[in-house]
Amino acid sequence: MPERVVTWIFDLDNTLHDARPHFFPHINRSMTEYIEQFLALDTEAAGQLRQHYWRMYGATLLGLMRHHGIDPGHFLRETHRFDDIERVVLKEAGLRQTLRRMRGRRIVFSNGPVHYAKAVLKALRIADLFDDVVCIERTRYRPKPDAYGFLLLLRRHRLRARQCIMVEDSLENLRTAKKLGMRTVWFAHAHNAPGYVDYTIRNVRALRQIGRYLQSCGHFQ
């Protein structure tokens, strides 16, 4: 009999909400300003360093920690401040209804800091629908696609990878999830997906169909 799927693991930004118009530009500006201030660089040099570390390590924070001794907690607090989060958050129609109808546990797994993730979930009116929020602080600042955070999440909830479905917009993160044995859902407007993607969806509502399919196949008991 197939292994039961009991846990849905959701990325946050550009999966549960659209972070592109407001959130990412603000965070990028805040990171550049932080680097300007603490490393005494001009705006252009700070921006270049931010992008360099992002390309090299997958996260600007890692480069700042390794090469400049930046305190990660302070950096994340200062670069993820949103005074008007309720106004700028963009949520998909039917998001709450879809999540409520999905059988199994639900966990958010984000490279962002916990205060930011919880604020976004609250603004989306879905914070109460999740059993846990695993953020970069809990992974010892080792962000996805590093497998460390995935393994920590599995141990924390006593899960086997094959019991989980990862819902993500990032192919790199889905590749790690698949290598560990999870089923994978790519949130993207794309037609061709790599082999490690099990399902591709364009909106969260499509998860209902995936859930019904898995239930009909006996993955939910």
CSV table of C-alpha atoms in Angstrom, one decimal:
chain,number,residue,atom,x,y,z
A,1,MET,CA,0.0,0.0,0.0
A,2,PRO,CA,1.4,3.5,-0.8
A,3,GLU,CA,2.8,5.6,2.1
A,4,ARG,CA,0.2,8.0,3.4
A,5,VAL,CA,0.9,11.7,2.7
A,6,VAL,CA,0.2,13.5,6.0
A,7,THR,CA,2.1,16.8,5.8
A,8,TRP,CA,2.1,19.7,3.3
A,9,ILE,CA,5.2,21.9,3.5
A,10,PHE,CA,4.7,25.3,2.0
A,11,ASP,CA,7.2,27.9,1.0
A,12,LEU,CA,6.0,31.5,1.9
A,13,ASP,CA,7.2,34.2,-0.5
A,14,ASN,CA,5.8,33.8,-4.1
A,15,THR,CA,3.9,30.7,-3.0
A,16,LEU,CA,1.4,31.7,-0.3
A,17,HIS,CA,1.6,35.3,-1.4
A,18,ASP,CA,3.1,37.4,-4.2
A,19,ALA,CA,6.2,39.0,-2.8
A,20,ARG,CA,7.5,40.5,-6.1
A,21,PRO,CA,5.7,43.9,-6.3
A,22,HIS,CA,6.3,45.2,-2.7
A,23,PHE,CA,8.1,42.8,-0.4
A,24,PHE,CA,11.2,41.9,-2.3
A,25,PRO,CA,12.1,45.4,-3.6
A,26,HIS,CA,11.7,46.7,0.0
A,27,ILE,CA,13.9,43.9,1.5
A,28,ASN,CA,16.5,44.4,-1.2
A,29,ARG,CA,16.6,48.2,-0.5
A,30,SER,CA,16.8,47.5,3.2
A,31,MET,CA,19.7,45.1,2.8
A,32,THR,CA,21.6,47.5,0.6
A,33,GLU,CA,21.1,50.3,3.2
A,34,TYR,CA,22.2,48.0,6.0
A,35,ILE,CA,25.4,47.1,4.2
A,36,GLU,CA,26.0,50.8,3.4
A,37,GLN,CA,25.7,51.7,7.1
A,38,PHE,CA,27.6,48.8,8.7
A,39,LEU,CA,30.4,48.4,6.1
A,40,ALA,CA,30.7,52.1,5.3
A,41,LEU,CA,30.2,51.6,1.6
A,42,ASP,CA,28.4,53.8,-1.0
A,43,THR,CA,25.1,52.7,-2.4
A,44,GLU,CA,26.5,51.2,-5.6
A,45,ALA,CA,29.2,49.2,-3.9
A,46,ALA,CA,26.7,48.0,-1.2
A,47,GLY,CA,24.3,46.9,-3.9
A,48,GLN,CA,27.0,45.0,-5.8
A,49,LEU,CA,28.2,43.3,-2.6
A,50,ARG,CA,24.6,42.3,-1.7
A,51,GLN,CA,24.1,40.6,-5.1
A,52,HIS,CA,27.6,39.1,-5.1
A,53,TYR,CA,26.9,37.3,-1.8
A,54,TRP,CA,23.4,36.3,-3.0
A,55,ARG,CA,24.9,34.6,-6.1
A,56,MET,CA,27.8,33.0,-4.2
A,57,TYR,CA,25.9,31.7,-1.2
A,58,GLY,CA,22.3,31.8,-2.1
A,59,ALA,CA,21.6,34.4,0.6
A,60,THR,CA,23.2,37.8,1.3
A,61,LEU,CA,23.2,37.1,5.0
A,62,LEU,CA,25.6,34.1,4.7
A,63,GLY,CA,28.2,36.2,3.0
A,64,LEU,CA,27.9,39.0,5.6
A,65,MET,CA,28.2,36.5,8.4
A,66,ARG,CA,31.2,34.6,6.9
A,67,HIS,CA,33.2,37.7,5.8
A,68,HIS,CA,32.1,40.5,8.1
A,69,GLY,CA,30.8,39.0,11.3
A,70,ILE,CA,27.3,40.5,11.0
A,71,ASP,CA,24.9,39.6,13.7
A,72,PRO,CA,22.2,37.6,11.8
A,73,GLY,CA,19.4,38.4,14.2
A,74,HIS,CA,20.0,42.1,14.0
A,75,PHE,CA,20.3,42.0,10.2
A,76,LEU,CA,17.0,40.1,9.8
A,77,ARG,CA,15.1,42.4,12.1
A,78,GLU,CA,16.4,45.5,10.4
A,79,THR,CA,15.9,44.3,6.8
A,80,HIS,CA,12.4,42.8,7.3
A,81,ARG,CA,10.5,45.7,8.8
A,82,PHE,CA,7.1,46.4,7.3
A,83,ASP,CA,4.9,49.1,8.9
A,84,ASP,CA,2.0,48.7,6.4
A,85,ILE,CA,2.1,44.9,5.8
A,86,GLU,CA,-1.7,44.6,5.8
A,87,ARG,CA,-1.9,47.1,2.9
A,88,VAL,CA,0.8,45.7,0.6
A,89,VAL,CA,0.3,41.9,1.0
A,90,LEU,CA,-1.2,40.3,-2.1
A,91,LYS,CA,-3.2,37.2,-1.5
A,92,GLU,CA,-4.8,34.8,-4.0
A,93,ALA,CA,-8.6,34.5,-4.0
A,94,GLY,CA,-9.7,31.3,-2.3
A,95,LEU,CA,-6.5,30.8,-0.4
A,96,ARG,CA,-8.0,30.3,3.0
A,97,GLN,CA,-10.8,28.1,1.7
A,98,THR,CA,-8.3,25.9,-0.2
A,99,LEU,CA,-6.0,25.4,2.8
A,100,ARG,CA,-8.8,24.6,5.1
A,101,ARG,CA,-10.0,21.8,2.8
A,102,MET,CA,-6.6,20.1,2.5
A,103,ARG,CA,-6.3,17.0,4.6
A,104,GLY,CA,-3.2,16.5,6.7
A,105,ARG,CA,-0.9,18.8,8.6
A,106,ARG,CA,0.4,22.1,7.1
A,107,ILE,CA,3.9,23.6,7.8
A,108,VAL,CA,5.5,26.8,6.5
A,109,PHE,CA,9.2,26.5,5.7
A,110,SER,CA,10.7,29.8,4.8
A,111,ASN,CA,14.2,31.4,4.4
A,112,GLY,CA,12.8,34.5,5.9
A,113,PRO,CA,12.9,35.4,9.6
A,114,VAL,CA,10.1,34.2,11.9
A,115,HIS,CA,8.7,37.6,12.8
A,116,TYR,CA,8.3,38.4,9.1
A,117,ALA,CA,6.7,35.0,8.2
A,118,LYS,CA,4.2,35.2,11.1
A,119,ALA,CA,3.3,38.8,10.2
A,120,VAL,CA,2.7,37.8,6.5
A,121,LEU,CA,0.6,34.8,7.6
A,122,LYS,CA,-1.5,37.0,9.9
A,123,ALA,CA,-2.0,39.5,7.1
A,124,LEU,CA,-3.2,36.7,4.8
A,125,ARG,CA,-5.6,35.6,7.5
A,126,ILE,CA,-4.2,32.0,7.4
A,127,ALA,CA,-1.9,31.9,10.4
A,128,ASP,CA,-4.3,29.6,12.4
A,129,LEU,CA,-4.2,27.0,9.6
A,130,PHE,CA,-0.6,26.0,10.1
A,131,ASP,CA,0.9,23.6,12.6
A,132,ASP,CA,4.3,25.2,12.6
A,133,VAL,CA,6.5,27.9,11.0
A,134,VAL,CA,10.1,26.9,10.4
A,135,CYS,CA,12.3,29.8,9.5
A,136,ILE,CA,15.9,30.6,9.0
A,137,GLU,CA,16.6,31.1,12.7
A,138,ARG,CA,15.7,27.4,13.3
A,139,THR,CA,18.0,26.2,10.6
A,140,ARG,CA,21.0,27.9,12.2
A,141,TYR,CA,21.0,30.3,9.3
A,142,ARG,CA,21.5,27.6,6.7
A,143,PRO,CA,18.8,28.5,4.1
A,144,LYS,CA,17.1,26.3,1.5
A,145,PRO,CA,18.2,24.6,-0.7
A,146,ASP,CA,20.7,23.3,2.0
A,147,ALA,CA,19.3,20.0,3.1
A,148,TYR,CA,20.1,20.8,6.8
A,149,GLY,CA,16.8,22.7,7.3
A,150,PHE,CA,14.7,20.0,5.6
A,151,LEU,CA,16.2,17.3,7.8
A,152,LEU,CA,15.7,19.5,10.9
A,153,LEU,CA,12.1,19.9,10.0
A,154,LEU,CA,11.6,16.2,9.5
A,155,ARG,CA,13.2,15.4,12.8
A,156,ARG,CA,11.3,18.1,14.6
A,157,HIS,CA,7.9,16.6,13.5
A,158,ARG,CA,9.0,13.0,13.4
A,159,LEU,CA,8.2,12.7,9.7
A,160,ARG,CA,9.5,10.6,6.9
A,161,ALA,CA,10.2,12.5,3.7
A,162,ARG,CA,7.9,10.4,1.7
A,163,GLN,CA,5.0,11.5,4.0
A,164,CYS,CA,5.4,15.1,2.8
A,165,ILE,CA,4.6,17.3,-0.2
A,166,MET,CA,6.7,20.3,-0.7
A,167,VAL,CA,5.0,23.3,-2.4
A,168,GLU,CA,7.5,25.8,-3.7
A,169,ASP,CA,8.3,28.4,-6.4
A,170,SER,CA,12.0,27.6,-6.3
A,171,LEU,CA,13.3,24.7,-8.4
A,172,GLU,CA,16.5,24.6,-6.4
A,173,ASN,CA,14.5,24.0,-3.2
A,174,LEU,CA,12.3,21.4,-4.9
A,175,ARG,CA,15.4,19.5,-6.1
A,176,THR,CA,16.5,19.1,-2.5
A,177,ALA,CA,13.1,18.0,-1.4
A,178,LYS,CA,12.9,15.4,-4.1
A,179,LYS,CA,16.3,14.0,-3.3
A,180,LEU,CA,15.2,13.5,0.2
A,181,GLY,CA,12.1,11.6,-1.0
A,182,MET,CA,9.3,14.2,-0.8
A,183,ARG,CA,6.7,14.7,-3.5
A,184,THR,CA,7.1,18.1,-5.1
A,185,VAL,CA,4.7,20.8,-6.3
A,186,TRP,CA,6.1,23.7,-8.4
A,187,PHE,CA,4.2,26.9,-8.1
A,188,ALA,CA,5.0,28.5,-11.5
A,189,HIS,CA,3.6,29.7,-14.8
A,190,ALA,CA,5.5,27.2,-16.8
A,191,HIS,CA,4.8,24.3,-19.1
A,192,ASN,CA,8.0,22.3,-19.0
A,193,ALA,CA,9.1,21.1,-15.5
A,194,PRO,CA,12.3,19.1,-14.7
A,195,GLY,CA,11.9,15.4,-13.7
A,196,TYR,CA,12.1,16.1,-10.0
A,197,VAL,CA,8.8,18.1,-10.1
A,198,ASP,CA,5.8,15.9,-9.6
A,199,TYR,CA,3.1,18.5,-10.2
A,200,THR,CA,3.1,22.1,-11.6
A,201,ILE,CA,0.4,24.5,-10.5
A,202,ARG,CA,-0.4,28.1,-11.4
A,203,ASN,CA,-2.6,28.9,-8.4
A,204,VAL,CA,-3.1,27.6,-4.9
A,205,ARG,CA,-6.6,26.4,-5.7
A,206,ALA,CA,-5.1,23.7,-7.9
A,207,LEU,CA,-3.9,22.0,-4.8
A,208,ARG,CA,-7.5,20.7,-4.2
A,209,GLN,CA,-7.2,18.5,-7.3
A,210,ILE,CA,-3.8,17.2,-6.2
A,211,GLY,CA,-5.3,16.4,-2.8
A,212,ARG,CA,-8.3,14.6,-4.3
A,213,TYR,CA,-6.0,12.6,-6.6
A,214,LEU,CA,-3.8,11.5,-3.7
A,215,GLN,CA,-6.8,10.6,-1.6
A,216,SER,CA,-8.3,8.6,-4.5
A,217,CYS,CA,-5.1,6.7,-4.9
A,218,GLY,CA,-5.0,5.7,-1.2
A,219,HIS,CA,-2.3,8.1,-0.1
A,220,PHE,CA,-4.7,9.5,2.5
A,221,GLN,CA,-6.2,6.9,4.8
